[in-house]
């Protein structure tokens, strides 16, 4: 299995809703990432987990709450979002240690906040 | 922090013509360099990477990129483009330590029939 999967593909939520995005990989990668991407823009780093511990939080608002329950799974919990949070949310993973250094991206979740 | 510059935000090119997408980076330490491609409504896919060794790296679909340390560049080239190459291309760097990737602003390549 050489892919990163993300569910759901599309999500529409109101500003008072609570929802979660899910990311899964079974490649044994120990670094996992959440990115936010607006149209025609590069991915913006939100969070990095390394060995299931949060290692980077790019000053993301608390309405986004990441969770890494195990080495294969990464969640992003959403609460009280704003319309400007509408974007493509990308998950990525990367092997730790020497050798391979690139990230493997999932297809993304298209989020619309109404 | 590293910075990555992609000077060309949009590049239109005719089918079967050559193309070069430019990428320059600034870093005082060793970095790894990557080109990613993103087709509409999809995630990013790795196109090429430079980690060490030969400065010219090639992909299976005809793209190549050359690492130039003195000019801190990693330009992407293809001698003859296809319609299917129409996509957004991102250059990225990562330090040899740490987990963070730094992306350029992207170049939108449009291949015209």
Tab-separated table of C-alpha atoms in Angstrom:
chain	number	residue	atom	x	y	z
A	1	UNK	CA	0.000	0.000	0.000
A	2	UNK	CA	1.754	3.165	-1.217
A	3	UNK	CA	-0.882	5.806	-0.816
A	4	UNK	CA	-2.289	8.336	1.591
A	5	UNK	CA	-6.065	8.288	1.845
A	6	UNK	CA	-8.283	11.111	3.034
A	7	UNK	CA	-11.948	11.121	3.964
A	8	UNK	CA	-14.311	12.662	3.196
A	9	UNK	CA	-13.536	13.968	-0.298
A	10	UNK	CA	-15.958	16.855	0.123
A	11	UNK	CA	-17.405	18.429	3.249
A	12	UNK	CA	-19.896	21.245	3.650
A	13	UNK	CA	-20.407	22.515	7.178
A	14	UNK	CA	-22.033	25.412	8.930
A	15	UNK	CA	-20.147	27.726	11.237
A	16	UNK	CA	-21.607	26.084	14.341
A	17	UNK	CA	-20.914	22.492	13.291
A	18	UNK	CA	-18.248	20.107	14.553
A	19	UNK	CA	-16.685	17.783	12.004
A	20	UNK	CA	-13.477	15.813	11.522
A	21	UNK	CA	-11.173	15.105	8.613
A	22	UNK	CA	-9.370	11.791	8.496
A	23	UNK	CA	-6.051	10.812	6.951
A	24	UNK	CA	-4.569	7.323	6.830
A	25	UNK	CA	-1.349	5.754	5.536
A	26	UNK	CA	0.061	2.260	5.882
A	27	UNK	CA	3.562	2.911	4.590
A	28	UNK	CA	5.148	3.025	8.047
A	29	UNK	CA	5.824	6.754	7.750
A	30	UNK	CA	6.378	8.438	11.095
A	31	UNK	CA	6.005	12.088	10.005
A	32	UNK	CA	2.518	13.302	9.077
A	33	UNK	CA	1.380	16.738	7.959
A	34	UNK	CA	-1.746	18.848	7.578
A	35	UNK	CA	-1.779	21.592	4.956
A	36	UNK	CA	-4.401	24.126	3.916
A	37	UNK	CA	-4.474	25.125	0.260
A	38	UNK	CA	-6.438	27.930	-1.361
A	39	UNK	CA	-7.034	27.952	-5.113
A	40	UNK	CA	-3.921	28.664	-7.199
A	41	UNK	CA	-1.803	28.983	-4.042
A	42	UNK	CA	0.858	26.736	-2.533
A	43	UNK	CA	0.018	24.501	0.418
A	44	UNK	CA	0.285	26.293	3.778
A	45	UNK	CA	1.659	24.160	6.556
A	46	UNK	CA	-0.640	23.816	9.562
A	47	UNK	CA	0.698	20.954	11.710
A	48	UNK	CA	3.426	18.334	11.707
A	49	UNK	CA	3.426	15.173	13.773
A	50	UNK	CA	6.634	13.226	14.257
A	51	UNK	CA	6.403	9.815	15.909
A	52	UNK	CA	2.832	10.644	16.949
A	53	UNK	CA	3.872	13.809	18.754
A	54	UNK	CA	3.008	17.311	17.599
A	55	UNK	CA	6.286	18.877	16.484
A	56	UNK	CA	5.140	21.926	14.514
A	57	UNK	CA	2.040	24.107	14.939
A	58	UNK	CA	2.154	27.052	12.575
A	59	UNK	CA	0.096	29.317	14.847
A	60	UNK	CA	-3.116	27.746	13.642
A	61	UNK	CA	-6.353	29.013	15.270
A	62	UNK	CA	-7.714	26.759	17.994
A	63	UNK	CA	-10.837	26.016	15.958
A	64	UNK	CA	-8.555	23.491	14.198
A	65	UNK	CA	-7.496	20.671	16.508
A	66	UNK	CA	-5.168	17.924	15.236
A	67	UNK	CA	-4.918	14.430	16.656
A	68	UNK	CA	-2.610	11.532	15.892
A	69	UNK	CA	-4.083	8.444	17.613
A	70	UNK	CA	-1.504	6.061	16.121
A	71	UNK	CA	1.271	5.939	13.559
A	72	UNK	CA	-1.136	5.347	10.651
A	73	UNK	CA	-3.885	7.811	11.405
A	74	UNK	CA	-4.135	11.581	11.523
A	75	UNK	CA	-7.298	13.524	12.276
A	76	UNK	CA	-8.184	17.191	12.045
A	77	UNK	CA	-11.108	18.213	14.243
A	78	UNK	CA	-13.024	21.279	13.122
A	79	UNK	CA	-15.236	23.483	15.261
A	80	UNK	CA	-16.768	26.930	14.808
A	81	UNK	CA	-15.067	27.514	11.472
A	82	UNK	CA	-15.323	30.696	9.442
A	83	UNK	CA	-16.148	31.003	5.729
A	84	UNK	CA	-12.515	31.954	5.051
A	85	UNK	CA	-11.526	28.477	6.244
A	86	UNK	CA	-13.028	27.056	3.068
A	87	UNK	CA	-10.139	25.409	1.214
A	88	UNK	CA	-8.579	22.119	0.145
A	89	UNK	CA	-7.083	20.366	3.170
A	90	UNK	CA	-4.181	18.124	2.295
A	91	UNK	CA	-2.585	15.430	4.381
A	92	UNK	CA	0.933	14.188	3.686
A	93	UNK	CA	3.324	11.669	5.176
A	94	UNK	CA	7.064	11.133	4.987
A	95	UNK	CA	9.462	8.419	6.084
A	96	UNK	CA	11.654	9.469	8.977
A	97	UNK	CA	15.340	8.783	9.074
A	98	UNK	CA	17.755	8.538	6.176
A	99	UNK	CA	16.997	7.618	2.564
A	100	UNK	CA	13.734	8.792	1.064
A	101	UNK	CA	12.893	12.395	1.871
A	102	UNK	CA	9.843	13.422	-0.128
A	103	UNK	CA	6.300	13.797	1.114
A	104	UNK	CA	3.471	11.642	-0.123
A	105	UNK	CA	0.232	13.609	-0.442
A	106	UNK	CA	-3.339	12.463	-0.162
A	107	UNK	CA	-5.991	13.697	-2.623
A	108	UNK	CA	-7.352	16.219	-0.147
A	109	UNK	CA	-10.686	17.121	1.410
A	110	UNK	CA	-12.524	20.032	-0.201
A	111	UNK	CA	-14.080	21.941	2.707
A	112	UNK	CA	-16.801	24.541	2.291
A	113	UNK	CA	-17.927	26.535	5.325
A	114	UNK	CA	-21.322	28.180	4.944
B	1	UNK	CA	13.994	29.962	7.233
B	2	UNK	CA	14.287	28.992	3.628
B	3	UNK	CA	12.545	30.834	0.829
B	4	UNK	CA	11.626	29.545	-2.593
B	5	UNK	CA	10.942	31.775	-5.572
B	6	UNK	CA	9.077	30.792	-8.689
B	7	UNK	CA	9.196	33.934	-10.776
B	8	UNK	CA	6.724	32.802	-13.428
B	9	UNK	CA	3.190	32.497	-12.101
B	10	UNK	CA	1.754	31.485	-15.485
B	11	UNK	CA	3.467	29.889	-18.458
B	12	UNK	CA	1.497	29.285	-21.668
B	13	UNK	CA	3.262	27.135	-24.229
B	14	UNK	CA	2.241	25.443	-27.453
B	15	UNK	CA	2.027	21.682	-27.648
B	16	UNK	CA	5.337	20.004	-28.564
B	17	UNK	CA	7.302	23.159	-27.710
B	18	UNK	CA	9.997	23.139	-24.993
B	19	UNK	CA	9.364	24.678	-21.594
B	20	UNK	CA	11.395	25.787	-18.592
B	21	UNK	CA	9.881	26.544	-15.198
B	22	UNK	CA	12.231	28.440	-12.951
B	23	UNK	CA	12.886	27.888	-9.258
B	24	UNK	CA	15.381	29.682	-7.058
B	25	UNK	CA	15.893	29.174	-3.362
B	26	UNK	CA	17.753	30.856	-0.560
B	27	UNK	CA	19.413	28.822	2.134
B	28	UNK	CA	22.683	28.897	3.975
B	29	UNK	CA	22.554	25.195	4.703
B	30	UNK	CA	22.268	22.042	2.647
B	31	UNK	CA	18.807	21.437	1.267
B	32	UNK	CA	16.895	18.813	-0.613
B	33	UNK	CA	14.943	20.032	-3.645
B	34	UNK	CA	11.667	18.833	-5.112
B	35	UNK	CA	9.244	19.511	-7.916
B	36	UNK	CA	5.615	18.587	-7.328
B	37	UNK	CA	2.780	18.668	-9.868
B	38	UNK	CA	-0.865	19.220	-9.026
B	39	UNK	CA	-3.654	18.458	-11.480
B	40	UNK	CA	-7.056	20.091	-10.929
B	41	UNK	CA	-8.890	18.862	-7.838
B	42	UNK	CA	-6.081	16.516	-6.845
B	43	UNK	CA	-3.305	16.367	-4.304
B	44	UNK	CA	0.353	17.007	-5.077
B	45	UNK	CA	2.417	14.350	-6.819
B	46	UNK	CA	6.189	14.173	-6.709
B	47	UNK	CA	7.706	14.826	-10.117
B	48	UNK	CA	11.434	15.030	-9.348
B	49	UNK	CA	13.776	15.244	-6.426
B	50	UNK	CA	17.397	16.127	-5.856
B	51	UNK	CA	18.974	14.711	-2.729
B	52	UNK	CA	22.634	14.342	-3.690
B	53	UNK	CA	24.882	13.060	-6.450
B	54	UNK	CA	24.283	13.903	-10.105
B	55	UNK	CA	22.934	17.421	-10.446
B	56	UNK	CA	20.666	16.449	-13.359
B	57	UNK	CA	17.617	14.448	-12.371
B	58	UNK	CA	15.022	13.038	-14.728
B	59	UNK	CA	11.449	11.809	-14.465
B	60	UNK	CA	9.850	8.950	-16.334
B	61	UNK	CA	7.574	11.300	-18.308
B	62	UNK	CA	10.292	13.427	-19.897
B	63	UNK	CA	10.816	16.185	-17.329
B	64	UNK	CA	14.267	16.974	-16.005
B	65	UNK	CA	15.682	19.431	-13.500
B	66	UNK	CA	19.205	20.580	-12.796
B	67	UNK	CA	20.523	21.560	-9.411
B	68	UNK	CA	22.861	24.540	-9.630
B	69	UNK	CA	24.424	25.239	-6.263
B	70	UNK	CA	26.230	28.433	-7.269
B	71	UNK	CA	23.032	29.963	-8.634
B	72	UNK	CA	20.828	28.307	-5.985
B	73	UNK	CA	18.464	27.159	-8.685
B	74	UNK	CA	16.538	24.010	-9.573
B	75	UNK	CA	14.845	24.760	-12.899
B	76	UNK	CA	12.436	22.282	-14.455
B	77	UNK	CA	12.559	21.583	-18.186
B	78	UNK	CA	10.821	19.482	-20.766
B	79	UNK	CA	11.885	19.424	-24.434
B	80	UNK	CA	8.385	18.773	-25.811
B	81	UNK	CA	5.196	19.306	-23.794
B	82	UNK	CA	1.871	17.530	-24.125
B	83	UNK	CA	-1.642	18.721	-23.427
B	84	UNK	CA	-1.657	16.414	-20.400
B	85	UNK	CA	1.180	18.447	-18.834
B	86	UNK	CA	-1.257	21.281	-18.132
B	87	UNK	CA	-1.146	21.605	-14.343
B	88	UNK	CA	0.206	23.620	-11.408
B	89	UNK	CA	3.872	23.023	-10.622
B	90	UNK	CA	5.396	23.681	-7.206
B	91	UNK	CA	9.057	23.793	-6.293
B	92	UNK	CA	9.880	22.893	-2.682
B	93	UNK	CA	12.937	22.652	-0.448
B	94	UNK	CA	13.638	20.931	2.831
B	95	UNK	CA	16.660	21.317	5.044
B	96	UNK	CA	18.746	18.218	5.637
B	97	UNK	CA	17.460	18.318	9.212
B	98	UNK	CA	13.882	18.906	10.271
B	99	UNK	CA	10.502	18.026	8.857
B	100	UNK	CA	9.368	21.286	7.287
B	101	UNK	CA	9.017	21.781	3.538
B	102	UNK	CA	9.022	25.264	2.003
B	103	UNK	CA	7.002	25.708	-1.165
B	104	UNK	CA	7.278	28.245	-3.941
B	105	UNK	CA	4.191	30.138	-5.059
B	106	UNK	CA	3.644	27.799	-7.977
B	107	UNK	CA	3.679	28.055	-11.770
B	108	UNK	CA	0.551	27.363	-13.768
B	109	UNK	CA	1.586	25.625	-16.998
B	110	UNK	CA	-0.981	25.728	-19.786
B	111	UNK	CA	-0.272	23.743	-22.936
B	112	UNK	CA	-2.059	25.167	-25.968
B	113	UNK	CA	-3.092	22.795	-28.783
